């Protein structure tokens, strides 16, 4: 068993509890470094819902692949196991499941998983970094450790995670080893990551745009390629927040094709309604200043920028608003322009797209097709769900099936 994160710990526990002798190799000096920082340290460990609801969050090929794993070990099963070990969980309004609010709640989840594994007799070895796999289909012979030691086993499970946040021990190298052994995969690709902007606005750091949608277009004023409803938050280099994270993969794909442009649709972005509102205001409230009105719709720090772009002084009164200024305001305030994105950084993603191709894996056993003793689970697979507990659940569920060795018994 290689990798002592969410997926590896569950796989090790499950295999151990079925009476197998399990040795878990973790490269770091401690287990579950990524689990500990998940959900900002609070660990959004799963999402409420049955198999169908969880599947619906993933792209259709990933959902089909996950079905047996979610049936075997779903959101309710996970919560039950944790409850047995004293980690009570609760569901937030948006369906996200967290441990009861206590400081360091992610650490409680990790502790519970480690307890399960140890109780099942799993031998845990930390600072045991695997650097190569040796063998050829259909049989892996051994793994080579950084120390030079070689270790054999009847069955190998790889749960080394993705390639983001390499400081947590996940460098993504297992994908290359597997490709070398003829197991296909898709290169790592950024997902659920902040989006840098070509023209960042450090002065707006911390400002949020809410109750609208982030829109990705095929170049300035181009056709809409994708959008996501949710808040964004300006950072020193660009934007983050739910909508930015969810759209980051599509943004990077469009950027690499050379045609990506971003805007934030304020409200429903209805230009005709906004124009009508402005005309009405000119009639009923001619002394209202532009700056005041814009601030009703946008955070204060953005007001001067909008006025400048529209060619208006913030103290311009509505009665003095001419057609060009009105048109400019309508355009800026229906879809606030963010401009071209910069390269989305793989390492800053909550997950990675890419990984071992799902068609190479038997979804009931997690065995690599064409191999008798090699399994893969967790984020090393080409699986990536949205924010909301789906990614950890996918890691737990695939880990459970990987460790469930009934098929080999
Ligand atoms: C900041 C952040 C917040 C997140 N928040 C959430 C959240 O709230 N909810 C959610 O569902 N998901 C969240 N995620 C995603 C989630 O953490 C991952 O999807 C999940 O941890 C994947 O589990 P895994 O076991 O496959 O990989 P990991 O948990 O990354 O575990 C892989 C383990 O393998 C070890 N390893 C790697 N290579 C080797 C090697 N060569 N030899 C030995 N050991 C090795 C690593 O050190 C690591 O311990 C978050 C991710 C990040 C980065």
Tab-separated table of C-alpha atoms and ligand atoms in Angstrom:
chain	number	residue	atom	x	y	z
A	1	UNK	CA	0.000	0.000	0.000
A	2	UNK	CA	1.667	3.252	-1.122
A	3	UNK	CA	0.323	6.585	0.181
A	4	UNK	CA	-1.106	7.351	3.616
A	5	UNK	CA	-3.722	9.959	2.710
A	6	UNK	CA	-7.517	9.727	2.640
A	7	UNK	CA	-7.718	6.936	0.098
A	8	UNK	CA	-4.714	4.910	1.251
A	9	UNK	CA	-5.812	4.883	4.886
A	10	UNK	CA	-9.270	3.595	4.009
A	11	UNK	CA	-7.830	0.988	1.615
A	12	UNK	CA	-5.365	-0.180	4.276
A	13	UNK	CA	-8.065	-0.384	6.957
A	14	UNK	CA	-10.404	-2.318	4.697
A	15	UNK	CA	-7.730	-4.786	3.568
A	16	UNK	CA	-6.516	-5.239	7.143
A	17	UNK	CA	-10.006	-5.778	8.469
A	18	UNK	CA	-10.452	-8.570	5.928
A	19	UNK	CA	-7.532	-10.377	7.489
A	20	UNK	CA	-4.718	-9.402	5.139
A	21	UNK	CA	-1.258	-8.431	6.285
A	22	UNK	CA	-0.963	-4.822	5.200
A	23	UNK	CA	2.044	-2.543	5.151
A	24	UNK	CA	1.364	1.118	4.401
A	25	UNK	CA	4.236	3.204	3.032
A	26	UNK	CA	3.981	6.983	3.441
A	27	UNK	CA	6.678	9.288	2.091
A	28	UNK	CA	6.145	12.032	4.680
A	29	UNK	CA	7.027	11.890	8.343
A	30	UNK	CA	3.289	11.900	9.125
A	31	UNK	CA	0.081	10.664	7.533
A	32	UNK	CA	-2.642	12.656	5.780
A	33	UNK	CA	-0.973	16.045	5.303
A	34	UNK	CA	-3.529	17.074	2.658
A	35	UNK	CA	-6.457	15.839	4.707
A	36	UNK	CA	-5.273	18.106	7.526
A	37	UNK	CA	-5.540	21.251	5.392
A	38	UNK	CA	-8.781	20.235	3.706
A	39	UNK	CA	-11.745	22.556	4.127
A	40	UNK	CA	-9.434	25.157	5.669
A	41	UNK	CA	-8.557	22.659	8.435
A	42	UNK	CA	-12.212	21.823	9.099
A	43	UNK	CA	-12.409	19.019	6.506
A	44	UNK	CA	-15.500	18.982	4.354
A	45	UNK	CA	-15.299	15.208	4.347
A	46	UNK	CA	-18.276	14.352	2.191
A	47	UNK	CA	-21.553	15.608	0.798
A	48	UNK	CA	-24.944	14.529	1.998
A	49	UNK	CA	-26.880	12.336	-0.397
A	50	UNK	CA	-27.317	8.884	-1.825
A	51	UNK	CA	-25.326	7.329	-4.630
A	52	UNK	CA	-27.316	9.084	-7.357
A	53	UNK	CA	-26.922	12.541	-5.835
A	54	UNK	CA	-23.181	12.078	-5.365
A	55	UNK	CA	-22.766	10.723	-8.873
A	56	UNK	CA	-24.605	13.735	-10.288
A	57	UNK	CA	-21.797	16.026	-9.133
A	58	UNK	CA	-19.214	14.348	-11.386
A	59	UNK	CA	-18.857	14.372	-15.175
A	60	UNK	CA	-20.781	11.396	-16.600
A	61	UNK	CA	-17.813	9.079	-17.299
A	62	UNK	CA	-16.450	9.637	-13.795
A	63	UNK	CA	-19.913	9.169	-12.287
A	64	UNK	CA	-20.349	5.793	-14.028
A	65	UNK	CA	-16.927	4.716	-12.829
A	66	UNK	CA	-17.696	5.733	-9.244
A	67	UNK	CA	-21.065	3.964	-8.969
A	68	UNK	CA	-19.805	0.630	-7.520
A	69	UNK	CA	-17.460	2.399	-5.103
A	70	UNK	CA	-20.192	4.735	-3.840
A	71	UNK	CA	-22.535	1.774	-3.406
A	72	UNK	CA	-19.864	-0.076	-1.432
A	73	UNK	CA	-18.942	2.859	0.808
A	74	UNK	CA	-21.100	5.949	0.513
A	75	UNK	CA	-21.470	9.149	2.417
A	76	UNK	CA	-23.649	7.545	5.143
A	77	UNK	CA	-21.201	4.645	5.631
A	78	UNK	CA	-18.336	7.068	6.108
A	79	UNK	CA	-20.240	9.125	8.660
A	80	UNK	CA	-21.240	5.970	10.533
A	81	UNK	CA	-17.640	4.753	10.757
A	82	UNK	CA	-16.496	8.142	12.043
A	83	UNK	CA	-19.349	8.308	14.539
A	84	UNK	CA	-18.282	4.915	15.940
A	85	UNK	CA	-14.889	6.459	16.651
A	86	UNK	CA	-16.385	9.491	18.350
A	87	UNK	CA	-16.259	11.919	15.405
A	88	UNK	CA	-19.773	13.297	15.068
A	89	UNK	CA	-20.563	15.064	11.817
A	90	UNK	CA	-23.167	17.569	10.721
A	91	UNK	CA	-24.628	18.757	7.440
A	92	UNK	CA	-24.511	22.412	6.452
A	93	UNK	CA	-27.379	24.043	4.596
A	94	UNK	CA	-25.615	23.505	1.284
A	95	UNK	CA	-25.287	19.754	1.915
A	96	UNK	CA	-21.599	19.808	2.830
A	97	UNK	CA	-20.689	17.483	5.692
A	98	UNK	CA	-18.150	18.510	8.353
A	99	UNK	CA	-17.079	17.153	11.727
A	100	UNK	CA	-18.832	18.987	14.572
A	101	UNK	CA	-17.215	22.419	14.923
A	102	UNK	CA	-14.229	22.033	17.142
A	103	UNK	CA	-10.732	23.385	16.659
A	104	UNK	CA	-8.662	21.077	14.439
A	105	UNK	CA	-11.587	19.034	13.240
A	106	UNK	CA	-9.665	17.733	10.210
A	107	UNK	CA	-7.152	16.253	12.646
A	108	UNK	CA	-9.955	14.285	14.318
A	109	UNK	CA	-10.913	12.729	11.009
A	110	UNK	CA	-7.307	11.786	10.325
A	111	UNK	CA	-6.903	10.368	13.823
A	112	UNK	CA	-10.048	8.271	13.384
A	113	UNK	CA	-8.845	6.859	10.062
A	114	UNK	CA	-5.442	6.065	11.509
A	115	UNK	CA	-7.110	4.333	14.488
A	116	UNK	CA	-9.217	2.226	12.109
A	117	UNK	CA	-6.121	1.186	10.174
A	118	UNK	CA	-4.087	0.380	13.282
A	119	UNK	CA	-6.975	-1.555	14.854
A	120	UNK	CA	-7.103	-3.612	11.655
A	121	UNK	CA	-3.432	-4.515	12.196
A	122	UNK	CA	-1.964	-2.299	9.460
A	123	UNK	CA	1.779	-1.715	9.799
A	124	UNK	CA	2.381	1.976	9.082
A	125	UNK	CA	5.787	3.116	7.867
A	126	UNK	CA	6.336	6.861	7.479
A	127	UNK	CA	9.361	8.436	5.754
A	128	UNK	CA	9.134	5.575	3.292
A	129	UNK	CA	9.082	7.283	-0.079
A	130	UNK	CA	8.646	5.016	-3.083
A	131	UNK	CA	10.736	6.101	-6.059
A	132	UNK	CA	10.046	3.356	-8.622
A	133	UNK	CA	7.836	0.399	-9.459
A	134	UNK	CA	9.529	-2.760	-10.744
A	135	UNK	CA	7.874	-5.494	-12.776
A	136	UNK	CA	5.841	-5.879	-15.890
A	137	UNK	CA	2.280	-6.812	-16.736
A	138	UNK	CA	0.614	-8.862	-15.404
A	139	UNK	CA	2.719	-8.785	-12.243
A	140	UNK	CA	4.375	-6.016	-10.262
A	141	UNK	CA	7.376	-7.478	-8.447
A	142	UNK	CA	8.404	-4.819	-5.976
A	143	UNK	CA	8.634	-1.143	-5.130
A	144	UNK	CA	11.935	0.673	-4.686
A	145	UNK	CA	12.197	3.067	-1.734
A	146	UNK	CA	14.309	6.232	-1.627
A	147	UNK	CA	16.440	4.449	0.989
A	148	UNK	CA	17.392	1.855	-1.653
A	149	UNK	CA	15.307	-0.885	-0.023
A	150	UNK	CA	13.092	-3.024	-2.262
A	151	UNK	CA	9.796	-4.378	-0.952
A	152	UNK	CA	7.702	-7.108	-2.534
A	153	UNK	CA	4.040	-7.997	-1.905
A	154	UNK	CA	1.259	-10.205	-3.244
A	155	UNK	CA	-0.748	-7.115	-4.104
A	156	UNK	CA	0.155	-3.427	-4.493
A	157	UNK	CA	-2.258	-0.537	-4.035
A	158	UNK	CA	-1.158	2.907	-5.212
A	159	UNK	CA	-2.879	5.797	-3.437
A	160	UNK	CA	-0.320	8.541	-3.952
A	161	UNK	CA	-2.832	11.304	-4.739
A	162	UNK	CA	-2.565	14.074	-7.349
A	163	UNK	CA	0.103	16.682	-8.046
A	164	UNK	CA	-1.190	19.865	-6.401
A	165	UNK	CA	0.150	21.188	-3.098
A	166	UNK	CA	3.411	19.242	-3.522
A	167	UNK	CA	4.439	20.427	-0.050
A	168	UNK	CA	1.903	17.894	1.299
A	169	UNK	CA	3.910	15.068	-0.310
A	170	UNK	CA	1.939	14.723	-3.538
A	171	UNK	CA	4.209	15.252	-6.507
A	172	UNK	CA	2.292	13.193	-9.044
A	173	UNK	CA	5.242	11.061	-10.079
A	174	UNK	CA	3.322	7.738	-9.888
A	175	UNK	CA	1.425	8.701	-13.047
A	176	UNK	CA	4.722	8.702	-14.976
A	177	UNK	CA	5.801	5.355	-13.492
A	178	UNK	CA	2.499	3.783	-14.497
A	179	UNK	CA	2.671	5.233	-17.993
A	180	UNK	CA	6.128	3.714	-18.269
A	181	UNK	CA	4.572	0.336	-17.421
A	182	UNK	CA	1.996	0.819	-20.192
A	183	UNK	CA	-0.887	2.062	-18.035
A	184	UNK	CA	-2.525	5.000	-19.836
A	185	UNK	CA	-3.357	8.315	-18.248
A	186	UNK	CA	-4.046	11.963	-18.865
A	187	UNK	CA	-1.351	14.484	-17.861
A	188	UNK	CA	-2.010	16.437	-14.682
A	189	UNK	CA	-3.997	19.594	-15.344
A	190	UNK	CA	-5.022	22.443	-13.010
A	191	UNK	CA	-8.475	22.312	-11.386
A	192	UNK	CA	-10.232	24.005	-8.455
A	193	UNK	CA	-7.458	26.607	-8.403
A	194	UNK	CA	-7.391	30.413	-8.099
A	195	UNK	CA	-7.279	32.213	-11.461
A	196	UNK	CA	-4.538	34.782	-12.020
A	197	UNK	CA	-5.484	37.804	-14.158
A	198	UNK	CA	-3.212	39.301	-16.815
A	199	UNK	CA	-3.972	42.690	-15.325
A	200	UNK	CA	-4.289	41.957	-11.604
A	201	UNK	CA	-5.797	44.522	-9.253
A	202	UNK	CA	-3.883	44.278	-5.984
A	203	UNK	CA	-5.773	47.322	-4.693
A	204	UNK	CA	-8.956	45.255	-4.779
A	205	UNK	CA	-7.516	42.382	-2.743
A	206	UNK	CA	-10.223	41.084	-0.383
A	207	UNK	CA	-13.116	42.627	-2.336
A	208	UNK	CA	-15.887	40.160	-3.255
A	209	UNK	CA	-18.429	40.150	-6.062
A	210	UNK	CA	-21.542	38.251	-5.037
A	211	UNK	CA	-24.837	36.906	-6.288
A	212	UNK	CA	-23.727	36.667	-9.878
A	213	UNK	CA	-21.869	34.352	-12.236
A	214	UNK	CA	-18.322	34.173	-13.484
A	215	UNK	CA	-18.413	33.954	-17.263
A	216	UNK	CA	-15.717	32.565	-19.550
A	217	UNK	CA	-15.821	33.903	-23.105
A	218	UNK	CA	-14.077	33.026	-26.319
A	219	UNK	CA	-12.109	36.300	-26.408
A	220	UNK	CA	-13.379	39.861	-25.670
A	221	UNK	CA	-17.132	40.007	-26.314
A	222	UNK	CA	-16.934	36.459	-27.712
A	223	UNK	CA	-19.366	33.605	-27.263
A	224	UNK	CA	-19.941	32.256	-23.785
A	225	UNK	CA	-17.880	29.075	-23.291
A	226	UNK	CA	-18.813	28.377	-19.718
A	227	UNK	CA	-20.090	30.038	-16.569
A	228	UNK	CA	-20.506	29.290	-12.888
A	229	UNK	CA	-22.891	30.966	-10.456
A	230	UNK	CA	-21.209	31.922	-7.201
A	231	UNK	CA	-19.041	34.521	-5.502
A	232	UNK	CA	-15.543	35.602	-6.488
A	233	UNK	CA	-12.947	37.258	-4.331
A	234	UNK	CA	-10.111	39.433	-5.647
A	235	UNK	CA	-6.616	38.422	-4.604
A	236	UNK	CA	-3.278	40.122	-5.166
A	237	UNK	CA	-2.793	38.233	-8.433
A	238	UNK	CA	-6.318	37.564	-9.661
A	239	UNK	CA	-9.465	35.948	-8.333
A	240	UNK	CA	-10.460	33.058	-6.102
A	241	UNK	CA	-13.738	32.023	-4.414
A	242	UNK	CA	-16.228	29.299	-5.366
A	243	UNK	CA	-16.967	30.431	-8.937
A	244	UNK	CA	-13.288	30.997	-9.762
A	245	UNK	CA	-12.243	27.600	-8.410
A	246	UNK	CA	-14.990	25.749	-10.271
A	247	UNK	CA	-14.265	27.479	-13.575
A	248	UNK	CA	-10.457	27.273	-13.375
A	249	UNK	CA	-10.076	24.069	-15.387
A	250	UNK	CA	-12.198	25.397	-18.279
A	251	UNK	CA	-10.398	28.747	-18.094
A	252	UNK	CA	-6.993	27.111	-18.411
A	253	UNK	CA	-8.171	24.962	-21.336
A	254	UNK	CA	-9.460	28.066	-23.158
A	255	UNK	CA	-6.345	30.043	-22.276
A	256	UNK	CA	-4.100	27.372	-23.758
A	257	UNK	CA	-6.142	27.584	-26.961
A	258	UNK	CA	-5.357	31.309	-26.863
A	259	UNK	CA	-8.911	32.581	-26.452
A	260	UNK	CA	-10.027	33.213	-22.912
A	261	UNK	CA	-11.697	36.274	-21.460
A	262	UNK	CA	-13.486	36.651	-18.126
A	263	UNK	CA	-16.346	38.761	-16.880
A	264	UNK	CA	-18.620	38.671	-13.836
A	265	UNK	CA	-22.319	38.770	-14.610
A	266	UNK	CA	-23.906	40.943	-11.933
A	267	UNK	CA	-27.308	39.573	-11.002
A	268	UNK	CA	-28.889	38.236	-14.158
A	269	UNK	CA	-26.879	40.585	-16.350
A	270	UNK	CA	-30.055	41.834	-18.007
A	271	UNK	CA	-28.885	44.836	-20.088
A	272	UNK	CA	-32.374	45.932	-21.169
A	273	UNK	CA	-33.644	46.021	-17.557
A	274	UNK	CA	-30.579	47.980	-16.456
A	275	UNK	CA	-30.980	50.517	-19.258
A	276	UNK	CA	-34.647	50.962	-18.349
A	277	UNK	CA	-33.676	51.479	-14.686
A	278	UNK	CA	-31.155	54.161	-15.651
A	279	UNK	CA	-33.653	56.004	-17.833
A	280	UNK	CA	-36.223	55.898	-15.036
A	281	UNK	CA	-33.659	57.221	-12.535
A	282	UNK	CA	-32.808	60.116	-14.843
A	283	UNK	CA	-36.481	61.014	-14.668
A	284	UNK	CA	-37.301	60.473	-10.984
A	285	UNK	CA	-33.949	61.098	-9.290
A	286	UNK	CA	-31.981	63.510	-11.489
A	287	UNK	CA	-29.785	64.742	-8.618
A	288	UNK	CA	-28.479	61.314	-7.583
A	289	UNK	CA	-24.723	61.009	-8.223
A	290	UNK	CA	-23.229	58.259	-10.348
A	291	UNK	CA	-20.815	57.202	-7.603
A	292	UNK	CA	-23.622	56.682	-5.079
A	293	UNK	CA	-25.721	54.656	-7.477
A	294	UNK	CA	-22.823	52.467	-8.644
A	295	UNK	CA	-21.974	51.740	-5.009
A	296	UNK	CA	-25.449	50.225	-4.581
A	297	UNK	CA	-24.364	47.551	-7.028
A	298	UNK	CA	-20.632	47.215	-6.498
A	299	UNK	CA	-18.178	47.368	-3.582
A	300	UNK	CA	-16.848	50.860	-2.922
A	301	UNK	CA	-13.307	50.112	-4.086
A	302	UNK	CA	-14.583	49.390	-7.604
A	303	UNK	CA	-16.653	52.548	-8.009
A	304	UNK	CA	-13.872	54.864	-9.204
A	305	UNK	CA	-12.735	52.246	-11.726
A	306	UNK	CA	-16.215	51.905	-13.223
A	307	UNK	CA	-16.610	55.686	-13.443
A	308	UNK	CA	-13.243	56.017	-15.152
A	309	UNK	CA	-14.038	53.242	-17.670
A	310	UNK	CA	-17.407	54.855	-18.413
A	311	UNK	CA	-15.768	58.273	-18.802
A	312	UNK	CA	-17.825	59.768	-15.964
A	313	UNK	CA	-16.874	61.619	-12.792
A	314	UNK	CA	-18.251	59.926	-9.636
A	315	UNK	CA	-20.141	63.128	-8.767
A	316	UNK	CA	-21.853	63.351	-12.179
A	317	UNK	CA	-25.605	63.703	-11.596
A	318	UNK	CA	-28.076	61.484	-13.388
A	319	UNK	CA	-29.640	64.482	-15.119
A	320	UNK	CA	-26.298	65.014	-16.920
A	321	UNK	CA	-25.950	61.420	-18.083
A	322	UNK	CA	-25.767	61.280	-21.866
A	323	UNK	CA	-26.342	58.200	-24.054
A	324	UNK	CA	-22.666	57.113	-24.451
A	325	UNK	CA	-22.128	57.241	-20.687
A	326	UNK	CA	-25.355	55.351	-20.091
A	327	UNK	CA	-24.438	52.637	-22.605
A	328	UNK	CA	-20.976	52.290	-21.035
A	329	UNK	CA	-22.506	51.946	-17.567
A	330	UNK	CA	-24.991	49.346	-18.753
A	331	UNK	CA	-22.217	47.301	-20.279
A	332	UNK	CA	-19.885	47.570	-17.247
A	333	UNK	CA	-22.602	46.856	-14.705
A	334	UNK	CA	-24.272	43.948	-16.410
A	335	UNK	CA	-21.031	42.062	-16.956
A	336	UNK	CA	-18.133	43.471	-14.992
A	337	UNK	CA	-14.983	42.932	-17.117
A	338	UNK	CA	-12.118	41.023	-15.524
A	339	UNK	CA	-10.073	40.587	-18.683
A	340	UNK	CA	-7.699	37.883	-19.805
A	341	UNK	CA	-6.640	35.189	-17.333
A	342	UNK	CA	-3.008	34.330	-16.721
A	343	UNK	CA	-1.780	30.716	-16.429
A	344	UNK	CA	-3.684	28.768	-13.759
A	345	UNK	CA	-1.157	27.147	-11.436
A	346	UNK	CA	-1.520	23.361	-11.083
A	347	UNK	CA	0.172	23.345	-7.676
A	348	UNK	CA	-2.416	25.714	-6.135
A	349	UNK	CA	-5.439	23.577	-7.006
A	350	UNK	CA	-7.559	21.804	-4.391
A	351	UNK	CA	-7.404	18.879	-6.765
A	352	UNK	CA	-5.863	18.030	-10.114
A	353	UNK	CA	-7.568	17.019	-13.279
A	354	UNK	CA	-5.800	14.209	-15.133
A	355	UNK	CA	-4.480	10.953	-13.705
A	356	UNK	CA	-4.718	7.256	-14.495
A	357	UNK	CA	-7.322	6.720	-17.242
A	358	UNK	CA	-10.543	5.281	-15.840
A	359	UNK	CA	-10.934	2.832	-18.705
A	360	UNK	CA	-7.695	1.213	-17.520
A	361	UNK	CA	-9.252	0.358	-14.158
A	362	UNK	CA	-11.888	-2.184	-13.183
A	363	UNK	CA	-14.365	-0.012	-11.230
A	364	UNK	CA	-15.452	-2.953	-9.029
A	365	UNK	CA	-11.977	-3.898	-7.827
A	366	UNK	CA	-9.716	-0.930	-8.725
A	367	UNK	CA	-7.378	-3.469	-10.373
A	368	UNK	CA	-5.449	-2.079	-13.324
A	369	UNK	CA	-6.646	-3.951	-16.406
A	370	UNK	CA	-4.076	-6.435	-17.626
A	371	UNK	CA	-2.448	-6.668	-14.202
A	372	UNK	CA	-3.092	-9.312	-11.523
A	373	UNK	CA	-1.721	-7.510	-8.497
A	374	UNK	CA	-1.798	-3.755	-9.090
A	375	UNK	CA	-4.574	-1.435	-7.914
A	376	UNK	CA	-4.973	2.337	-8.028
A	377	UNK	CA	-7.343	4.492	-5.964
A	378	UNK	CA	-7.997	8.096	-4.925
A	379	UNK	CA	-6.897	11.221	-6.718
A	380	UNK	CA	-4.227	9.356	-8.697
A	381	UNK	CA	-7.202	8.283	-10.820
A	382	UNK	CA	-8.541	10.662	-13.457
A	383	UNK	CA	-11.331	11.820	-11.138
A	384	UNK	CA	-12.093	15.361	-10.061
A	385	UNK	CA	-15.356	16.545	-8.623
A	386	UNK	CA	-16.503	20.014	-7.605
A	387	UNK	CA	-15.908	21.637	-4.227
A	388	UNK	CA	-18.275	20.287	-1.565
A	389	UNK	CA	-16.809	17.084	-0.091
A	390	UNK	CA	-17.075	15.102	-3.325
A	391	UNK	CA	-13.344	14.672	-3.828
A	392	UNK	CA	-12.671	13.237	-0.406
A	393	UNK	CA	-15.686	10.949	-0.752
A	394	UNK	CA	-14.341	9.690	-4.094
A	395	UNK	CA	-10.976	9.048	-2.437
A	396	UNK	CA	-12.587	7.180	0.498
A	397	UNK	CA	-14.938	5.122	-1.689
A	398	UNK	CA	-12.352	4.041	-4.261
A	399	UNK	CA	-9.941	3.289	-1.391
A	400	UNK	CA	-12.566	1.081	0.231
A	401	UNK	CA	-13.036	-0.984	-2.934
A	402	UNK	CA	-9.287	-1.209	-3.503
A	403	UNK	CA	-8.880	-2.634	-0.013
A	404	UNK	CA	-11.874	-4.901	-0.360
A	405	UNK	CA	-10.081	-7.944	-1.617
A	406	UNK	CA	-13.005	-10.353	-1.721
A	407	UNK	CA	-12.316	-10.726	-5.438
A	408	UNK	CA	-8.874	-12.103	-4.738
A	409	UNK	CA	-9.801	-14.247	-1.731
B	1	LIG	C1	-6.135	23.100	0.314
B	1	LIG	C2	-7.016	21.909	0.004
B	1	LIG	C3	-8.277	21.831	0.580
B	1	LIG	C4	-9.118	20.743	0.252
B	1	LIG	N1	-10.339	20.671	0.852
B	1	LIG	C5	-11.163	19.638	0.555
B	1	LIG	C6	-12.416	19.499	1.198
B	1	LIG	O1	-12.757	20.247	2.126
B	1	LIG	N2	-13.239	18.484	0.785
B	1	LIG	C7	-12.872	17.591	-0.191
B	1	LIG	O2	-13.655	16.696	-0.534
B	1	LIG	N3	-11.650	17.657	-0.765
B	1	LIG	C8	-10.791	18.640	-0.408
B	1	LIG	N4	-9.552	18.699	-0.982
B	1	LIG	C9	-9.150	17.599	-1.902
B	1	LIG	C10	-8.771	16.337	-1.103
B	1	LIG	O3	-7.889	16.695	-0.059
B	1	LIG	C11	-8.132	15.281	-2.008
B	1	LIG	O4	-9.029	15.017	-3.058
B	1	LIG	C12	-7.829	14.008	-1.251
B	1	LIG	O5	-6.925	14.250	-0.200
B	1	LIG	C13	-7.250	12.935	-2.150
B	1	LIG	O6	-6.957	11.806	-1.383
B	1	LIG	P1	-5.803	10.775	-1.789
B	1	LIG	O7	-5.683	9.818	-0.680
B	1	LIG	O8	-6.029	10.282	-3.149
B	1	LIG	O9	-4.491	11.686	-1.843
B	1	LIG	P2	-3.766	12.433	-0.641
B	1	LIG	O10	-4.696	12.712	0.459
B	1	LIG	O11	-3.067	13.569	-1.264
B	1	LIG	O12	-2.728	11.343	-0.113
B	1	LIG	C14	-1.652	10.876	-0.874
B	1	LIG	C15	-0.551	10.445	0.061
B	1	LIG	O13	0.443	9.730	-0.665
B	1	LIG	C16	1.715	10.108	-0.224
B	1	LIG	N5	2.670	9.882	-1.319
B	1	LIG	C17	2.698	10.493	-2.524
B	1	LIG	N6	3.695	9.997	-3.268
B	1	LIG	C18	4.312	9.060	-2.522
B	1	LIG	C19	5.424	8.200	-2.740
B	1	LIG	N7	6.103	8.230	-3.889
B	1	LIG	N8	5.801	7.345	-1.761
B	1	LIG	C20	5.112	7.311	-0.589
B	1	LIG	N9	4.064	8.108	-0.313
B	1	LIG	C21	3.658	8.956	-1.266
B	1	LIG	C22	1.562	11.590	0.098
B	1	LIG	O14	2.580	12.031	0.968
B	1	LIG	C23	0.172	11.639	0.699
B	1	LIG	O15	0.203	11.464	2.093
B	1	LIG	C24	-8.675	19.744	-0.649
B	1	LIG	C25	-7.389	19.821	-1.179
B	1	LIG	C26	-6.562	20.886	-0.865
B	1	LIG	C27	-5.168	20.936	-1.453
